[in-house]
mmCIF file of C-alpha atoms and ligand atoms in Angstrom:
data_model
loop_
_atom_site.group_PDB
_atom_site.id
_atom_site.type_symbol
_atom_site.label_atom_id
_atom_site.label_comp_id
_atom_site.label_asym_id
_atom_site.label_seq_id
_atom_site.Cartn_x
_atom_site.Cartn_y
_atom_site.Cartn_z
ATOM 1 C CA MET A 164 134.436 145.606 88.924
ATOM 2 C CA THR A 165 136.485 148.757 89.499
ATOM 3 C CA GLN A 166 136.698 151.190 86.691
ATOM 4 C CA GLU A 167 138.841 154.213 85.923
ATOM 5 C CA LEU A 168 136.399 156.942 85.102
ATOM 6 C CA SER A 169 137.320 160.542 84.609
ATOM 7 C CA TYR A 170 135.634 163.818 83.892
ATOM 8 C CA THR A 171 136.976 164.487 80.404
ATOM 9 C CA SER A 172 135.874 167.310 78.103
ATOM 10 C CA GLU A 173 133.834 164.732 76.143
ATOM 11 C CA VAL A 174 132.027 163.646 79.332
ATOM 12 C CA ALA A 175 131.449 167.273 80.306
ATOM 13 C CA LYS A 176 129.980 168.073 76.882
ATOM 14 C CA ALA A 177 127.740 164.993 76.736
ATOM 15 C CA THR A 178 126.350 165.521 80.235
ATOM 16 C CA ALA A 179 126.050 169.333 80.101
ATOM 17 C CA PRO A 180 122.287 169.360 79.257
ATOM 18 C CA VAL A 181 121.552 167.148 82.286
ATOM 19 C CA TYR A 182 123.752 169.238 84.550
ATOM 20 C CA ASP A 183 121.984 172.335 83.360
ATOM 21 C CA MET A 184 118.764 170.854 84.753
ATOM 22 C CA LEU A 185 120.345 169.622 87.977
ATOM 23 C CA LYS A 186 122.838 172.369 88.839
ATOM 24 C CA ASP A 187 120.684 173.674 91.702
ATOM 25 C CA GLN A 188 120.818 170.228 93.292
ATOM 26 C CA PHE A 189 124.440 169.112 92.768
ATOM 27 C CA GLU A 190 127.627 171.075 93.547
ATOM 28 C CA GLU A 191 129.906 171.196 90.504
ATOM 29 C CA GLU A 192 132.631 169.221 92.254
ATOM 30 C CA TYR A 193 130.213 166.417 93.120
ATOM 31 C CA TRP A 194 128.705 166.464 89.637
ATOM 32 C CA GLU A 195 132.177 165.815 88.187
ATOM 33 C CA THR A 196 132.220 162.528 90.092
ATOM 34 C CA LEU A 197 128.751 161.526 88.806
ATOM 35 C CA ALA A 198 129.001 162.623 85.168
ATOM 36 C CA PRO A 199 131.542 159.937 84.110
ATOM 37 C CA TYR A 200 129.128 157.257 85.355
ATOM 38 C CA ILE A 201 126.240 158.814 83.439
ATOM 39 C CA TYR A 202 128.352 158.930 80.296
ATOM 40 C CA GLU A 203 129.583 155.350 80.587
ATOM 41 C CA ILE A 204 126.162 153.910 81.507
ATOM 42 C CA ASN A 205 124.554 155.645 78.517
ATOM 43 C CA ARG A 206 127.295 154.290 76.231
ATOM 44 C CA LEU A 207 127.127 150.756 77.574
ATOM 45 C CA LYS A 208 123.343 150.449 77.508
ATOM 46 C CA LYS A 209 123.360 151.221 73.782
ATOM 47 C CA GLU A 210 126.160 148.723 73.168
ATOM 48 C CA LYS A 211 124.222 145.986 75.003
ATOM 49 C CA ASN A 212 120.712 146.891 73.776
ATOM 50 C CA ALA A 213 119.679 147.467 77.392
ATOM 51 C CA VAL A 214 116.851 149.654 78.602
ATOM 52 C CA ILE A 215 116.815 151.408 81.966
ATOM 53 C CA LEU A 216 113.446 151.526 83.734
ATOM 54 C CA ALA A 217 113.499 153.971 86.641
ATOM 55 C CA HIS A 218 110.841 154.493 89.260
ATOM 56 C CA ASN A 219 109.849 158.062 90.153
ATOM 57 C CA TYR A 220 111.690 157.650 93.502
ATOM 58 C CA MET A 221 115.109 157.356 91.869
ATOM 59 C CA THR A 222 117.493 160.237 92.568
ATOM 60 C CA PRO A 223 117.680 162.972 89.864
ATOM 61 C CA ASP A 224 121.084 161.832 88.520
ATOM 62 C CA ILE A 225 119.478 158.466 87.654
ATOM 63 C CA PHE A 226 116.024 159.800 86.750
ATOM 64 C CA HIS A 227 117.217 162.571 84.442
ATOM 65 C CA GLY A 228 120.679 161.265 83.547
ATOM 66 C CA ILE A 229 120.322 157.663 82.400
ATOM 67 C CA ALA A 230 116.694 156.437 82.509
ATOM 68 C CA ASP A 231 114.983 155.486 79.254
ATOM 69 C CA ILE A 232 111.573 155.050 80.836
ATOM 70 C CA VAL A 233 110.413 156.640 84.078
ATOM 71 C CA GLY A 234 107.119 156.277 85.876
ATOM 72 C CA ASP A 235 105.066 154.699 88.621
ATOM 73 C CA SER A 236 104.771 150.945 89.154
ATOM 74 C CA LEU A 237 101.980 150.673 86.567
ATOM 75 C CA ALA A 238 103.883 152.565 83.855
ATOM 76 C CA LEU A 239 107.032 150.522 84.474
ATOM 77 C CA ALA A 240 105.126 147.222 84.293
ATOM 78 C CA ARG A 241 103.517 148.339 81.023
ATOM 79 C CA SER A 242 106.861 149.367 79.544
ATOM 80 C CA ALA A 243 108.505 146.123 80.594
ATOM 81 C CA SER A 244 105.809 144.203 78.721
ATOM 82 C CA GLN A 245 106.445 146.213 75.549
ATOM 83 C CA THR A 246 110.210 146.674 75.277
ATOM 84 C CA ASP A 247 112.298 144.895 72.641
ATOM 85 C CA ALA A 248 115.560 145.411 74.535
ATOM 86 C CA ASP A 249 117.606 142.315 75.462
ATOM 87 C CA ILE A 250 118.348 143.546 78.969
ATOM 88 C CA ILE A 251 116.186 145.505 81.396
ATOM 89 C CA VAL A 252 117.989 147.309 84.216
ATOM 90 C CA GLN A 253 115.365 147.881 86.875
ATOM 91 C CA CYS A 254 116.153 150.995 88.877
ATOM 92 C CA GLY A 255 113.650 150.496 91.636
ATOM 93 C CA VAL A 256 112.987 147.725 94.120
ATOM 94 C CA HIS A 257 112.982 143.951 93.880
ATOM 95 C CA PHE A 258 109.229 143.419 93.377
ATOM 96 C CA MET A 259 109.385 145.706 90.327
ATOM 97 C CA ALA A 260 112.188 143.633 88.822
ATOM 98 C CA GLU A 261 110.191 140.451 89.479
ATOM 99 C CA THR A 262 107.191 141.961 87.703
ATOM 100 C CA SER A 263 109.382 142.746 84.690
ATOM 101 C CA LYS A 264 110.771 139.217 84.736
ATOM 102 C CA ALA A 265 107.304 137.639 84.926
ATOM 103 C CA LEU A 266 106.237 139.706 81.929
ATOM 104 C CA CYS A 267 109.410 139.024 79.908
ATOM 105 C CA MET A 268 110.867 135.638 80.804
ATOM 106 C CA ASP A 269 113.072 135.721 77.685
ATOM 107 C CA LYS A 270 114.870 138.895 78.796
ATOM 108 C CA LYS A 271 117.686 139.419 81.248
ATOM 109 C CA ILE A 272 116.442 141.506 84.167
ATOM 110 C CA LEU A 273 119.111 143.179 86.260
ATOM 111 C CA ILE A 274 118.599 144.921 89.583
ATOM 112 C CA PRO A 275 121.642 146.919 90.724
ATOM 113 C CA ASP A 276 121.147 145.882 94.358
ATOM 114 C CA MET A 277 119.366 142.650 95.293
ATOM 115 C CA LYS A 278 118.740 144.011 98.804
ATOM 116 C CA ALA A 279 116.421 146.750 97.487
ATOM 117 C CA GLY A 280 113.286 145.370 99.175
ATOM 118 C CA CYS A 281 110.000 146.850 100.380
ATOM 119 C CA SER A 282 108.223 146.809 103.757
ATOM 120 C CA LEU A 283 104.914 146.070 102.045
ATOM 121 C CA ALA A 284 106.271 143.136 100.047
ATOM 122 C CA GLU A 285 107.878 141.754 103.203
ATOM 123 C CA SER A 286 104.660 141.968 105.237
ATOM 124 C CA ILE A 287 102.988 138.948 103.612
ATOM 125 C CA THR A 288 103.943 135.482 102.345
ATOM 126 C CA ALA A 289 102.357 133.078 99.872
ATOM 127 C CA LYS A 290 101.348 130.890 102.838
ATOM 128 C CA ASP A 291 99.504 133.859 104.409
ATOM 129 C CA VAL A 292 97.579 134.307 101.151
ATOM 130 C CA ARG A 293 96.640 130.617 101.012
ATOM 131 C CA LEU A 294 95.290 130.887 104.581
ATOM 132 C CA LEU A 295 93.346 134.018 103.640
ATOM 133 C CA ARG A 296 91.893 132.127 100.676
ATOM 134 C CA GLU A 297 90.717 129.346 103.011
ATOM 135 C CA LYS A 298 89.154 131.880 105.364
ATOM 136 C CA HIS A 299 87.422 133.870 102.569
ATOM 137 C CA PRO A 300 86.796 131.255 99.854
ATOM 138 C CA ASN A 301 84.523 133.353 97.622
ATOM 139 C CA VAL A 302 86.293 136.664 97.948
ATOM 140 C CA PRO A 303 88.624 137.757 95.125
ATOM 141 C CA ILE A 304 92.153 138.567 96.251
ATOM 142 C CA ILE A 305 93.453 141.807 94.791
ATOM 143 C CA THR A 306 97.165 142.140 95.360
ATOM 144 C CA TYR A 307 99.052 145.415 95.265
ATOM 145 C CA VAL A 308 102.066 145.057 92.973
ATOM 146 C CA ASN A 309 104.247 145.875 96.011
ATOM 147 C CA SER A 310 104.421 142.139 96.778
ATOM 148 C CA SER A 311 106.586 139.150 95.909
ATOM 149 C CA ALA A 312 105.993 137.026 92.808
ATOM 150 C CA GLU A 313 105.021 134.114 95.109
ATOM 151 C CA VAL A 314 102.277 136.247 96.671
ATOM 152 C CA LYS A 315 101.071 137.454 93.281
ATOM 153 C CA ALA A 316 100.945 133.832 92.132
ATOM 154 C CA GLU A 317 98.270 133.131 94.788
ATOM 155 C CA SER A 318 96.162 136.144 93.761
ATOM 156 C CA ASP A 319 93.242 136.756 91.414
ATOM 157 C CA ILE A 320 94.343 140.112 90.081
ATOM 158 C CA CYS A 321 96.947 142.787 90.829
ATOM 159 C CA CYS A 322 96.529 146.518 91.253
ATOM 160 C CA THR A 323 98.764 149.534 91.656
ATOM 161 C CA SER A 324 98.176 152.762 93.539
ATOM 162 C CA GLY A 325 97.130 154.301 90.211
ATOM 163 C CA ASN A 326 94.344 151.846 89.375
ATOM 164 C CA ALA A 327 93.253 150.283 92.710
ATOM 165 C CA VAL A 328 89.760 151.832 92.703
ATOM 166 C CA LYS A 329 89.196 150.878 89.066
ATOM 167 C CA ILE A 330 90.275 147.264 89.663
ATOM 168 C CA VAL A 331 88.107 146.873 92.776
ATOM 169 C CA ASN A 332 85.082 148.331 90.978
ATOM 170 C CA ALA A 333 85.636 145.932 88.074
ATOM 171 C CA MET A 334 85.151 142.894 90.340
ATOM 172 C CA LYS A 335 81.735 141.248 90.141
ATOM 173 C CA GLU A 336 81.736 140.276 93.839
ATOM 174 C CA ASP A 337 80.462 142.702 96.513
ATOM 175 C CA THR A 338 83.336 141.954 98.884
ATOM 176 C CA VAL A 339 87.026 141.966 97.941
ATOM 177 C CA LEU A 340 90.260 141.366 99.819
ATOM 178 C CA MET A 341 93.020 143.878 99.124
ATOM 179 C CA ILE A 342 96.505 142.915 100.261
ATOM 180 C CA PRO A 343 98.999 143.841 101.635
ATOM 181 C CA ASP A 344 98.634 147.622 102.153
ATOM 182 C CA LYS A 345 95.949 148.468 104.705
ATOM 183 C CA TYR A 346 96.096 152.167 103.851
ATOM 184 C CA LEU A 347 95.667 151.687 100.100
ATOM 185 C CA ALA A 348 92.737 149.385 100.974
ATOM 186 C CA GLN A 349 91.225 151.991 103.305
ATOM 187 C CA TYR A 350 91.615 154.687 100.662
ATOM 188 C CA THR A 351 89.935 152.416 98.101
ATOM 189 C CA GLN A 352 87.118 151.654 100.569
ATOM 190 C CA GLY A 353 86.336 155.362 100.547
ATOM 191 C CA HIS A 354 85.892 155.302 96.750
ATOM 192 C CA THR A 355 83.804 152.173 96.202
ATOM 193 C CA ASP A 356 80.474 150.675 97.291
ATOM 194 C CA LYS A 357 82.108 147.279 97.726
ATOM 195 C CA LYS A 358 83.305 145.975 101.067
ATOM 196 C CA VAL A 359 87.105 145.971 101.131
ATOM 197 C CA LEU A 360 88.844 143.572 103.523
ATOM 198 C CA THR A 361 92.549 144.031 104.073
ATOM 199 C CA TRP A 362 95.879 142.948 105.611
ATOM 200 C CA GLU A 363 98.107 144.648 108.177
ATOM 201 C CA GLY A 364 100.848 145.826 105.801
ATOM 202 C CA SER A 365 102.114 149.387 105.456
ATOM 203 C CA CYS A 366 104.859 151.387 103.816
ATOM 204 C CA ILE A 367 107.610 152.573 106.170
ATOM 205 C CA VAL A 368 107.898 155.820 104.214
ATOM 206 C CA HIS A 369 104.277 156.921 103.919
ATOM 207 C CA GLU A 370 103.115 155.800 107.373
ATOM 208 C CA ARG A 371 105.482 158.376 108.917
ATOM 209 C CA PHE A 372 103.505 161.386 107.699
ATOM 210 C CA THR A 373 100.968 162.922 110.077
ATOM 211 C CA PRO A 374 98.023 165.308 109.668
ATOM 212 C CA GLU A 375 99.980 167.784 111.822
ATOM 213 C CA ASP A 376 102.720 167.856 109.143
ATOM 214 C CA ILE A 377 100.164 169.032 106.599
ATOM 215 C CA LYS A 378 98.579 171.564 108.955
ATOM 216 C CA GLN A 379 102.038 173.025 109.546
ATOM 217 C CA PHE A 380 102.739 173.292 105.802
ATOM 218 C CA ARG A 381 99.459 175.132 105.296
ATOM 219 C CA ALA A 382 100.209 177.494 108.182
ATOM 220 C CA ARG A 383 103.735 178.243 106.959
ATOM 221 C CA TYR A 384 103.232 178.337 103.185
ATOM 222 C CA GLU A 385 100.185 180.300 102.115
ATOM 223 C CA GLY A 386 98.228 178.795 99.206
ATOM 224 C CA ILE A 387 100.246 175.570 99.168
ATOM 225 C CA GLN A 388 98.771 172.594 97.272
ATOM 226 C CA VAL A 389 99.111 169.301 99.146
ATOM 227 C CA LEU A 390 99.361 166.081 97.114
ATOM 228 C CA ALA A 391 99.509 162.751 98.939
ATOM 229 C CA HIS A 392 100.124 159.132 98.036
ATOM 230 C CA PRO A 393 97.370 156.595 98.925
ATOM 231 C CA GLU A 394 99.898 154.585 100.980
ATOM 232 C CA CYS A 395 99.533 157.359 103.612
ATOM 233 C CA PRO A 396 97.195 156.885 106.617
ATOM 234 C CA PRO A 397 93.573 158.060 106.054
ATOM 235 C CA GLU A 398 93.876 160.996 108.471
ATOM 236 C CA VAL A 399 96.759 162.310 106.343
ATOM 237 C CA LEU A 400 94.823 161.879 103.083
ATOM 238 C CA ALA A 401 91.881 163.723 104.667
ATOM 239 C CA GLU A 402 94.086 166.837 104.883
ATOM 240 C CA ALA A 403 95.353 166.654 101.276
ATOM 241 C CA ASP A 404 94.020 168.467 98.191
ATOM 242 C CA TYR A 405 94.689 165.498 95.941
ATOM 243 C CA THR A 406 95.524 161.799 96.336
ATOM 244 C CA GLY A 407 97.222 159.796 93.613
ATOM 245 C CA SER A 408 100.025 157.491 92.558
ATOM 246 C CA THR A 409 103.441 159.025 91.940
ATOM 247 C CA GLN A 410 102.652 159.351 88.222
ATOM 248 C CA GLN A 411 99.242 160.870 88.922
ATOM 249 C CA MET A 412 100.922 163.443 91.201
ATOM 250 C CA ILE A 413 103.299 164.367 88.383
ATOM 251 C CA GLU A 414 100.371 164.690 85.977
ATOM 252 C CA TYR A 415 98.491 166.873 88.489
ATOM 253 C CA VAL A 416 101.498 169.171 88.852
ATOM 254 C CA GLU A 417 102.036 169.318 85.059
ATOM 255 C CA GLY A 418 98.354 170.087 84.482
ATOM 256 C CA LYS A 419 97.568 172.544 87.297
ATOM 257 C CA LYS A 420 101.036 174.090 87.578
ATOM 258 C CA PRO A 421 100.634 175.135 91.233
ATOM 259 C CA SER A 422 103.087 177.845 92.255
ATOM 260 C CA ARG A 423 103.625 176.164 95.641
ATOM 261 C CA VAL A 424 103.259 172.458 96.255
ATOM 262 C CA VAL A 425 104.219 169.743 98.717
ATOM 263 C CA LEU A 426 104.281 166.054 97.803
ATOM 264 C CA ILE A 427 103.511 163.769 100.722
ATOM 265 C CA THR A 428 105.634 160.908 99.472
ATOM 266 C CA GLU A 429 109.261 159.831 99.002
ATOM 267 C CA CYS A 430 111.629 162.790 98.694
ATOM 268 C CA SER A 431 113.244 162.205 95.285
ATOM 269 C CA MET A 432 109.869 162.877 93.638
ATOM 270 C CA SER A 433 110.125 166.572 94.472
ATOM 271 C CA ASP A 434 113.757 166.762 93.363
ATOM 272 C CA ASN A 435 112.868 165.249 89.983
ATOM 273 C CA ILE A 436 109.977 167.653 89.433
ATOM 274 C CA ALA A 437 111.995 170.662 90.644
ATOM 275 C CA ALA A 438 114.635 169.918 87.991
ATOM 276 C CA VAL A 439 112.145 170.553 85.187
ATOM 277 C CA HIS A 440 109.984 173.166 86.952
ATOM 278 C CA PRO A 441 112.344 175.768 88.410
ATOM 279 C CA GLU A 442 109.431 178.237 88.496
ATOM 280 C CA MET A 443 107.564 176.042 91.021
ATOM 281 C CA GLU A 444 108.183 176.178 94.764
ATOM 282 C CA LEU A 445 108.420 172.599 95.983
ATOM 283 C CA VAL A 446 108.375 172.334 99.754
ATOM 284 C CA ARG A 447 110.360 169.198 100.496
ATOM 285 C CA PRO A 448 109.686 167.163 103.629
ATOM 286 C CA CYS A 449 112.231 164.434 103.128
ATOM 287 C CA GLN A 450 110.979 160.928 103.908
ATOM 288 C CA MET A 451 113.461 158.649 102.224
ATOM 289 C CA CYS A 452 112.897 155.043 101.158
ATOM 290 C CA PRO A 453 116.078 153.221 102.217
ATOM 291 C CA HIS A 454 115.357 150.465 99.702
ATOM 292 C CA MET A 455 115.031 152.759 96.698
ATOM 293 C CA LYS A 456 118.162 154.590 97.807
ATOM 294 C CA ARG A 457 120.251 151.430 97.471
ATOM 295 C CA ILE A 458 120.214 152.033 93.722
ATOM 296 C CA THR A 459 123.144 154.254 92.744
ATOM 297 C CA LEU A 460 125.047 155.093 89.562
ATOM 298 C CA PRO A 461 128.145 152.994 90.451
ATOM 299 C CA LYS A 462 125.929 149.947 91.141
ATOM 300 C CA ILE A 463 124.016 150.485 87.890
ATOM 301 C CA LEU A 464 127.248 150.639 85.913
ATOM 302 C CA GLU A 465 128.559 147.502 87.581
ATOM 303 C CA ALA A 466 125.281 145.688 86.858
ATOM 304 C CA LEU A 467 125.550 146.594 83.182
ATOM 305 C CA GLN A 468 129.200 145.594 82.985
ATOM 306 C CA THR A 469 128.844 142.254 84.740
ATOM 307 C CA GLU A 470 125.200 141.572 83.796
ATOM 308 C CA GLN A 471 124.660 140.766 87.472
ATOM 309 C CA PRO A 472 122.754 140.590 89.776
ATOM 310 C CA GLU A 473 120.164 138.978 87.584
ATOM 311 C CA VAL A 474 116.596 138.389 88.786
ATOM 312 C CA ILE A 475 115.694 134.737 88.285
ATOM 313 C CA LEU A 476 112.154 133.476 88.740
ATOM 314 C CA ASP A 477 111.014 129.893 88.976
ATOM 315 C CA SER A 478 109.096 129.284 85.722
ATOM 316 C CA GLU A 479 105.951 128.041 87.473
ATOM 317 C CA ILE A 480 105.858 131.075 89.810
ATOM 318 C CA ALA A 481 106.549 133.356 86.858
ATOM 319 C CA GLU A 482 103.690 131.851 84.885
ATOM 320 C CA ARG A 483 101.254 131.990 87.809
ATOM 321 C CA SER A 484 102.230 135.530 88.828
ATOM 322 C CA ARG A 485 101.977 136.773 85.236
ATOM 323 C CA ILE A 486 98.248 135.958 85.115
ATOM 324 C CA PRO A 487 97.084 138.499 87.779
ATOM 325 C CA ILE A 488 99.575 141.102 86.504
ATOM 326 C CA GLN A 489 98.348 140.704 82.923
ATOM 327 C CA LYS A 490 94.694 140.819 84.062
ATOM 328 C CA MET A 491 95.458 144.158 85.700
ATOM 329 C CA LEU A 492 97.216 145.492 82.600
ATOM 330 C CA ASP A 493 94.291 144.419 80.427
ATOM 331 C CA LEU A 494 91.806 146.169 82.720
ATOM 332 C CA SER A 495 93.750 149.436 83.048
HETATM 333 P P1 13P B 762 103.605 154.188 92.657
HETATM 334 O O1 13P B 762 104.792 154.815 91.986
HETATM 335 O O2 13P B 762 103.033 153.098 91.821
HETATM 336 O O3 13P B 762 102.623 155.236 93.055
HETATM 337 O O4 13P B 762 104.115 153.455 93.965
HETATM 338 C C1 13P B 762 104.764 154.107 94.984
HETATM 339 C C2 13P B 762 105.653 153.212 95.728
HETATM 340 O O5 13P B 762 105.758 153.270 96.919
HETATM 341 C C3 13P B 762 106.426 152.258 94.985
HETATM 342 O O6 13P B 762 107.148 151.504 95.824
HETATM 343 FE FE1 SF4 B 763 108.095 149.868 99.572
HETATM 344 FE FE2 SF4 B 763 107.361 152.186 100.642
HETATM 345 FE FE3 SF4 B 763 109.826 151.946 99.708
HETATM 346 FE FE4 SF4 B 763 107.737 152.002 98.002
HETATM 347 S S1 SF4 B 763 108.414 153.645 99.332
HETATM 348 S S2 SF4 B 763 109.478 150.575 97.972
HETATM 349 S S3 SF4 B 763 106.177 150.969 99.225
HETATM 350 S S4 SF4 B 763 108.957 150.797 101.432
#
């Protein structure tokens, strides 16, 4: 749907507080093309009783301009299970929208771009999980939420990067199978007495970082704090000061208020923190997730206008995938 949008004085006034936060990141001329979308999306979501859930990797115009709830995968799953909105617009990737759908089958779940996938989710199929189950019959399967609903449906419990250690430690068995991210599994292995088996999946964003990157940051920026996501390889995490989910990194920064920091994760994270912490020096090595970056303001507006594309889940898969997701939510 094409739409005539213009930068009127009303739009300028309504979006001025957001621009004030983001003016170091967006040229005024470019902002004038974004602001009408922000204005119209905020108007339309109220009219339709829609809620916008945005992952921490969304760009600052989305994160600060239109999101109702922001957070990591765990926070977004929790919010989806609690909202009383009629429509959820999932600004993130497809597996996140499926999780919302499984938790709220009665709601309309929109994802602004159906092609927003994930290398981890694509690394494993439900058939692979059934074969793993045959090979390890008495081993609980703990599935990272970065997976399809079909894969979750074959699993015993889900986890996120924020609660993986807690979930593994809550299992009564001494050996567990964590799929599909080998690096999250290796990180968890370092924080539990249990034996953690894994799968060969990895994130195309986090696997690109190297220990040399971190050594160079330390050499160039005296006193820098290095925060890394557990989807990074172990030799990268070994060089970091702190490892945590995207939300845990934000909490670390909010709590410790480091004057200089680098986040070893997707690049929009730093932009979103910089907008509210101008006093902090955020060194920004940009590793972009091409899937997350498919979500843009024009696509979000179109999704709200047309109520498409909608995420549809087979009711049996939804029911079966909800069980491990809910078990995780209950445990965390
Ligand atoms: P969290 O936000 O849960 O840490 O996950 C990061 C990620 O890569 C999501 O796709
Ligand atoms: Fe998947 Fe990695 Fe992108 Fe997250 S950052 S959606 S794990 S590819």
